[in-house]
Short mmCIF file of C-alpha atoms and ligand atoms in Angstrom, two decimals:
data_model
loop_
_atom_site.label_atom_id
_atom_site.label_comp_id
_atom_site.label_asym_id
_atom_site.label_seq_id
_atom_site.Cartn_x
_atom_site.Cartn_y
_atom_site.Cartn_z
CA MET A 1 241.03 15.30 88.33
CA SER A 2 241.68 17.48 85.29
CA PRO A 3 243.13 20.94 85.96
CA PRO A 4 241.08 24.13 85.70
CA VAL A 5 241.03 25.68 82.23
CA THR A 6 241.37 29.31 81.20
CA ARG A 7 241.60 31.00 77.82
CA LEU A 8 243.41 33.83 76.10
CA ALA A 9 240.92 35.18 73.57
CA PRO A 10 242.43 37.89 71.36
CA SER A 11 240.36 39.54 68.64
CA PRO A 12 242.70 39.93 65.68
CA THR A 13 240.86 42.99 64.35
CA GLY A 14 243.08 45.63 65.88
CA ALA A 15 246.66 44.84 66.78
CA LEU A 16 247.43 43.97 70.38
CA HIS A 17 248.33 47.03 72.46
CA LEU A 18 249.81 47.46 75.92
CA GLY A 19 246.35 47.41 77.56
CA ASN A 20 245.33 44.06 76.04
CA ALA A 21 248.80 42.71 76.72
CA ARG A 22 248.53 43.52 80.42
CA THR A 23 245.27 41.57 80.68
CA PHE A 24 246.79 38.61 78.83
CA LEU A 25 249.87 38.69 81.05
CA VAL A 26 247.79 38.66 84.25
CA ASN A 27 245.70 35.83 82.83
CA TRP A 28 248.83 33.85 81.97
CA LEU A 29 250.48 34.53 85.37
CA LEU A 30 247.38 33.38 87.26
CA ALA A 31 247.23 30.27 85.08
CA ARG A 32 250.86 29.29 85.44
CA GLN A 33 250.93 30.02 89.19
CA ARG A 34 247.85 27.93 89.78
CA GLY A 35 248.31 25.11 87.27
CA TRP A 36 245.47 26.02 84.94
CA ARG A 37 245.47 24.84 81.35
CA VAL A 38 245.60 27.74 78.87
CA VAL A 39 243.53 27.56 75.67
CA LEU A 40 244.32 30.13 73.01
CA ARG A 41 241.23 31.14 71.08
CA ILE A 42 241.31 33.51 68.14
CA GLU A 43 238.08 35.52 68.03
CA ASP A 44 238.02 35.99 64.27
CA LEU A 45 234.27 36.12 63.73
CA ASP A 46 234.31 39.54 62.20
CA GLY A 47 234.49 38.17 58.66
CA PRO A 48 235.98 40.72 56.29
CA ARG A 49 237.57 42.79 59.06
CA VAL A 50 239.84 39.90 59.99
CA LYS A 51 242.89 39.59 57.80
CA PRO A 52 244.92 36.35 57.88
CA GLU A 53 248.11 38.37 58.48
CA ALA A 54 246.54 39.90 61.58
CA VAL A 55 245.87 36.43 63.00
CA ALA A 56 249.44 35.30 62.38
CA GLU A 57 250.77 38.53 63.88
CA THR A 58 248.67 38.09 67.03
CA LEU A 59 250.08 34.61 67.65
CA ASP A 60 253.57 35.78 66.86
CA VAL A 61 253.56 38.79 69.18
CA LEU A 62 252.09 36.84 72.11
CA ALA A 63 254.90 34.32 71.73
CA TRP A 64 257.45 37.15 71.39
CA LEU A 65 256.27 38.55 74.71
CA GLY A 66 256.92 35.10 76.20
CA LEU A 67 253.37 33.87 76.72
CA THR A 68 252.62 30.20 76.12
CA TRP A 69 249.49 28.11 75.70
CA ASP A 70 248.52 24.46 75.75
CA GLY A 71 247.20 22.43 72.85
CA PRO A 72 245.87 23.54 69.48
CA VAL A 73 244.68 27.08 68.80
CA VAL A 74 240.88 27.38 68.47
CA TYR A 75 239.55 29.61 65.66
CA GLN A 76 236.02 30.91 66.02
CA SER A 77 235.77 31.23 62.24
CA GLN A 78 235.83 27.41 62.07
CA ARG A 79 233.12 26.79 64.63
CA HIS A 80 229.97 27.92 62.84
CA ALA A 81 228.24 24.53 63.19
CA ALA A 82 228.48 24.57 66.99
CA TYR A 83 227.08 28.11 67.14
CA ALA A 84 224.25 27.22 64.75
CA ARG A 85 223.31 24.25 66.98
CA ALA A 86 223.12 26.55 70.02
CA LEU A 87 220.96 29.01 68.09
CA ALA A 88 218.63 26.17 67.01
CA ALA A 89 218.28 25.07 70.64
CA LEU A 90 217.34 28.60 71.73
CA VAL A 91 214.87 28.96 68.87
CA ALA A 92 213.30 25.58 69.72
CA ALA A 93 212.98 26.68 73.35
CA GLY A 94 211.22 29.86 72.23
CA THR A 95 213.81 32.16 73.81
CA ALA A 96 215.36 33.50 70.58
CA TYR A 97 213.50 35.49 67.93
CA PRO A 98 214.27 37.08 64.57
CA CYS A 99 214.76 40.84 64.59
CA VAL A 100 214.80 43.12 61.55
CA CYS A 101 215.50 46.38 63.37
CA SER A 102 218.39 48.42 62.09
CA ARG A 103 220.62 50.33 64.44
CA LYS A 104 218.82 53.49 63.35
CA ASP A 105 215.41 52.01 64.25
CA ILE A 106 216.69 51.17 67.70
CA ASP A 107 218.25 54.57 68.27
CA ARG A 108 214.99 56.19 67.29
CA ALA A 109 212.87 53.96 69.54
CA ALA A 110 215.06 54.33 72.60
CA THR A 111 213.64 56.94 74.91
CA ALA A 112 216.23 56.92 77.64
CA PRO A 113 219.50 55.42 76.58
CA HIS A 114 221.97 54.97 79.39
CA ALA A 115 224.57 57.64 78.99
CA GLU A 116 227.31 55.16 79.84
CA ASP A 117 226.22 52.56 77.28
CA ALA A 118 227.50 52.58 73.74
CA THR A 119 224.22 51.11 72.47
CA PRO A 120 220.74 52.02 73.66
CA THR A 121 218.46 49.48 75.28
CA TYR A 122 216.57 47.45 72.70
CA PRO A 123 212.86 48.09 73.20
CA GLY A 124 211.71 44.61 72.10
CA THR A 125 210.09 45.77 68.84
CA CYS A 126 210.35 42.38 67.08
CA ARG A 127 209.72 40.14 70.10
CA GLY A 128 206.89 37.70 69.34
CA LYS A 129 206.27 39.28 65.94
CA TYR A 130 207.55 36.72 63.43
CA ALA A 131 207.14 32.94 63.43
CA SER A 132 210.45 32.36 61.63
CA ALA A 133 213.37 34.07 59.95
CA GLN A 134 211.68 33.48 56.59
CA ALA A 135 208.48 35.11 57.81
CA ALA A 136 210.42 38.12 59.07
CA GLU A 137 212.24 38.51 55.77
CA ALA A 138 209.09 38.00 53.69
CA ALA A 139 207.24 40.65 55.71
CA THR A 140 209.96 43.28 55.69
CA GLY A 141 212.40 42.50 52.89
CA ARG A 142 215.19 42.59 55.46
CA ALA A 143 217.42 39.71 56.48
CA PRO A 144 216.90 39.24 60.22
CA ALA A 145 219.37 38.95 63.05
CA TRP A 146 218.50 36.80 66.09
CA ARG A 147 218.02 38.15 69.59
CA VAL A 148 217.54 36.35 72.85
CA GLY A 149 215.12 37.52 75.53
CA VAL A 150 216.66 38.71 78.81
CA PRO A 151 215.46 37.49 82.22
CA ASP A 152 212.94 39.31 84.43
CA GLU A 153 215.33 39.12 87.37
CA PRO A 154 218.72 40.84 87.59
CA VAL A 155 221.70 38.56 87.02
CA ALA A 156 224.05 38.56 90.02
CA PHE A 157 227.51 37.07 90.35
CA ASP A 158 230.66 37.45 92.39
CA ASP A 159 233.72 38.62 90.54
CA ALA A 160 237.09 37.57 91.98
CA VAL A 161 238.54 41.02 91.29
CA ALA A 162 235.62 43.43 90.86
CA GLY A 163 233.51 42.02 93.74
CA PRO A 164 229.72 41.41 93.79
CA GLN A 165 227.90 42.40 90.59
CA ARG A 166 224.27 42.75 89.63
CA PHE A 167 222.89 43.66 86.19
CA ASP A 168 219.27 44.15 85.24
CA LEU A 169 219.58 43.26 81.58
CA ARG A 170 216.06 44.55 80.81
CA ARG A 171 217.35 48.03 81.48
CA HIS A 172 220.92 47.36 80.50
CA GLY A 173 220.83 46.73 76.75
CA GLY A 174 217.66 44.59 76.70
CA ASP A 175 217.25 41.54 74.45
CA PHE A 176 220.61 41.09 72.76
CA VAL A 177 221.87 39.83 69.43
CA ILE A 178 223.19 36.27 69.36
CA PHE A 179 223.38 35.81 65.57
CA ARG A 180 223.95 38.60 63.09
CA LYS A 181 222.09 39.03 59.86
CA GLN A 182 225.10 37.80 57.89
CA ASN A 183 224.47 34.38 59.54
CA LEU A 184 227.49 34.84 61.75
CA ALA A 185 227.35 34.09 65.46
CA ALA A 186 227.61 37.20 67.62
CA TYR A 187 230.24 37.54 70.33
CA GLN A 188 228.01 36.64 73.32
CA LEU A 189 226.84 33.32 71.90
CA ALA A 190 230.18 32.30 70.42
CA VAL A 191 232.16 32.76 73.65
CA VAL A 192 229.60 30.90 75.72
CA VAL A 193 229.59 27.92 73.35
CA ASP A 194 233.38 27.92 73.08
CA ASP A 195 234.04 28.35 76.79
CA ALA A 196 231.66 25.50 77.63
CA GLU A 197 233.07 23.17 75.00
CA ALA A 198 236.67 23.78 76.10
CA GLY A 199 235.67 23.29 79.74
CA VAL A 200 236.80 26.83 80.61
CA ASP A 201 236.16 27.57 84.26
CA GLU A 202 238.40 30.60 84.89
CA ILE A 203 237.66 33.70 82.77
CA VAL A 204 240.11 36.60 83.07
CA ARG A 205 239.58 39.75 80.98
CA GLY A 206 239.08 43.52 81.06
CA ASP A 207 236.31 44.98 83.20
CA ASP A 208 234.69 46.58 80.16
CA LEU A 209 233.17 43.09 79.76
CA LEU A 210 231.51 42.93 83.22
CA ASP A 211 228.03 43.41 81.78
CA SER A 212 228.81 40.82 79.12
CA ALA A 213 229.40 38.33 81.93
CA ALA A 214 225.77 38.82 82.97
CA ARG A 215 224.62 38.10 79.40
CA GLN A 216 226.87 35.08 79.21
CA ILE A 217 225.60 33.68 82.53
CA HIS A 218 222.06 34.09 81.21
CA LEU A 219 222.94 32.25 77.98
CA ARG A 220 224.64 29.46 79.93
CA ARG A 221 221.47 29.00 81.94
CA LEU A 222 219.29 28.90 78.83
CA LEU A 223 221.61 26.39 77.15
CA GLY A 224 221.99 24.25 80.29
CA LEU A 225 225.76 24.70 80.27
CA GLY A 226 226.31 25.01 84.03
CA GLU A 227 227.67 27.99 85.86
CA ALA A 228 230.88 26.71 87.37
CA VAL A 229 232.88 29.67 86.09
CA ARG A 230 234.99 32.03 88.13
CA TRP A 231 235.15 35.56 86.69
CA TRP A 232 238.15 37.85 87.04
CA HIS A 233 237.48 41.25 85.47
CA LEU A 234 240.55 43.47 85.64
CA PRO A 235 240.66 47.28 85.69
CA LEU A 236 241.72 48.60 82.30
CA VAL A 237 244.69 50.63 81.18
CA LEU A 238 243.58 54.22 80.42
CA GLY A 239 245.13 57.01 78.44
CA PRO A 240 246.11 60.31 80.13
CA ASP A 241 242.61 61.65 79.29
CA GLY A 242 240.97 58.92 81.38
CA ARG A 243 239.58 57.04 78.39
CA ARG A 244 240.34 53.42 77.59
CA LEU A 245 243.75 53.06 75.94
CA ALA A 246 243.28 53.25 72.17
CA LYS A 247 244.76 54.62 68.96
CA ARG A 248 244.03 58.22 69.95
CA HIS A 249 246.71 57.87 72.66
CA GLY A 250 249.40 57.15 70.09
CA ASP A 251 250.76 53.87 68.88
CA THR A 252 250.99 51.48 71.85
CA ARG A 253 250.85 48.28 69.82
CA LEU A 254 253.38 45.66 70.85
CA THR A 255 254.46 45.35 67.22
CA HIS A 256 255.19 49.08 67.13
CA TYR A 257 257.68 48.81 70.00
CA ARG A 258 259.08 45.59 68.61
CA ASP A 259 259.66 47.31 65.26
CA LEU A 260 261.48 50.14 67.06
CA GLY A 261 263.87 47.48 68.37
CA ALA A 262 262.57 47.24 71.94
CA PRO A 263 263.32 43.86 73.53
CA PRO A 264 260.30 42.00 74.99
CA GLU A 265 261.87 42.32 78.46
CA ARG A 266 261.11 46.04 78.49
CA LEU A 267 257.45 45.56 77.66
CA CYS A 268 257.20 42.72 80.10
CA GLY A 269 258.80 44.89 82.77
CA LEU A 270 256.35 47.73 82.20
CA LEU A 271 253.41 45.32 82.31
CA GLY A 272 254.83 43.73 85.48
CA PHE A 273 255.08 47.19 87.05
CA TRP A 274 251.47 47.88 86.07
CA CYS A 275 250.44 44.59 87.71
CA GLY A 276 252.03 45.44 91.06
CA ALA A 277 254.71 42.75 90.58
CA LEU A 278 257.65 45.21 90.25
CA GLU A 279 258.27 48.33 92.35
CA ARG A 280 259.50 50.28 89.38
CA ARG A 281 259.83 50.00 85.61
CA ARG A 282 262.70 47.72 84.75
CA PRO A 283 263.26 44.93 82.23
CA SER A 284 261.81 41.59 83.30
CA THR A 285 260.56 38.26 81.95
CA PRO A 286 257.35 36.27 82.38
CA ASP A 287 259.34 33.72 84.41
CA GLU A 288 260.59 36.37 86.83
CA LEU A 289 257.08 37.80 87.15
CA LEU A 290 255.78 34.33 87.98
CA GLU A 291 257.85 34.49 91.17
CA ARG A 292 256.71 37.99 92.05
CA PHE A 293 253.14 38.41 90.88
CA ASP A 294 250.43 38.39 93.55
CA ILE A 295 246.85 39.00 92.41
CA ALA A 296 246.13 40.57 95.81
CA ARG A 297 248.57 43.35 94.92
CA LEU A 298 247.08 44.05 91.51
CA PRO A 299 245.91 47.68 91.59
CA ARG A 300 242.12 47.80 91.90
CA GLU A 301 242.10 51.14 90.09
CA PRO A 302 242.71 51.57 86.37
CA VAL A 303 246.32 52.17 85.36
CA THR A 304 247.15 55.32 83.39
CA PHE A 305 249.54 55.09 80.46
CA THR A 306 251.97 58.01 80.56
CA ASP A 307 254.81 59.44 78.49
CA ALA A 308 257.24 57.83 80.93
CA ASP A 309 255.76 54.41 80.06
CA ASP A 310 256.14 55.11 76.37
CA ALA A 311 259.72 56.33 76.84
CA PHE A 312 260.60 53.22 78.86
CA CYS A 313 259.33 50.92 76.09
CA ARG A 314 261.27 52.79 73.43
CA ALA A 315 264.58 52.89 75.25
N1 LIG B 1 238.08 38.89 72.23
C1 LIG B 1 237.72 39.77 73.28
C2 LIG B 1 238.69 40.94 73.30
O1 LIG B 1 239.76 40.87 72.72
C3 LIG B 1 237.75 39.09 74.63
C4 LIG B 1 236.50 38.35 74.87
C5 LIG B 1 236.45 37.61 76.19
O2 LIG B 1 237.47 37.50 76.88
O3 LIG B 1 235.38 37.10 76.48
O4 LIG B 1 238.36 41.94 73.89
#
């Protein structure tokens, strides 16, 4: 029997910071402890925002930290044909439709956006309106994106870390974009196609993507891709203000600490401490953490990045 497969899926648009690195480390530790194959997939679908140097730097810094992967690297920018086939299947099945709404249109139409959501729920303005992308463009002069209809029932799944989940996608974002108007696959469709093709059955990532899991389960059902996936959504690393770790909290990129001369063992030790594998901050290696890491001891609460963490990495 072939081993389970997982993936590390960095987006090379912003450089890898300590929060992303912690998720990747946990993913890698689970994989190596349990004998999963690790696919590295570069999520470089953002066209002009992705610079080739950023891709090379992402690979380089993951290796510097001591993470490893199996087989060739997959680049989403090279997989357009597979995404286009999936879109064609959804269009043929009548579940995808062209949409010419701008973000402004949607903001205006939304009566009760969820405070916690970054984007308001799409009200379905273009659903059933245009027979084809050409018809939509001819009628409006706008190049359409493609959306997929969401199910009438909530999508429920069990997360190995976050527990039982249930999302009513009609109220939580509504019909979502699967292809952008630049003829680029959108995140939700691309990951589903890639995960299925690589035989990924263990998905480990930050819990800001919990609702995306519901969308991805829905897409898998529509595309007949099976649902034999185990989800592991990890609590995030937050800044001292309680918001997700980001630039506003200072420079926590791995390359920043590397450029200051910090050895990877310090970063690895901090991440190991954050994962419950070390009792205190001290230098460590992925191999040592393999012996000590226990997913049951991973804190179920978000971790807060503090000045002491920053000082430890700089030392
Ligand atoms: N590329 C995404 C990120 O860096 C991860 C997507 C996923 O794991 O599905 O946040």
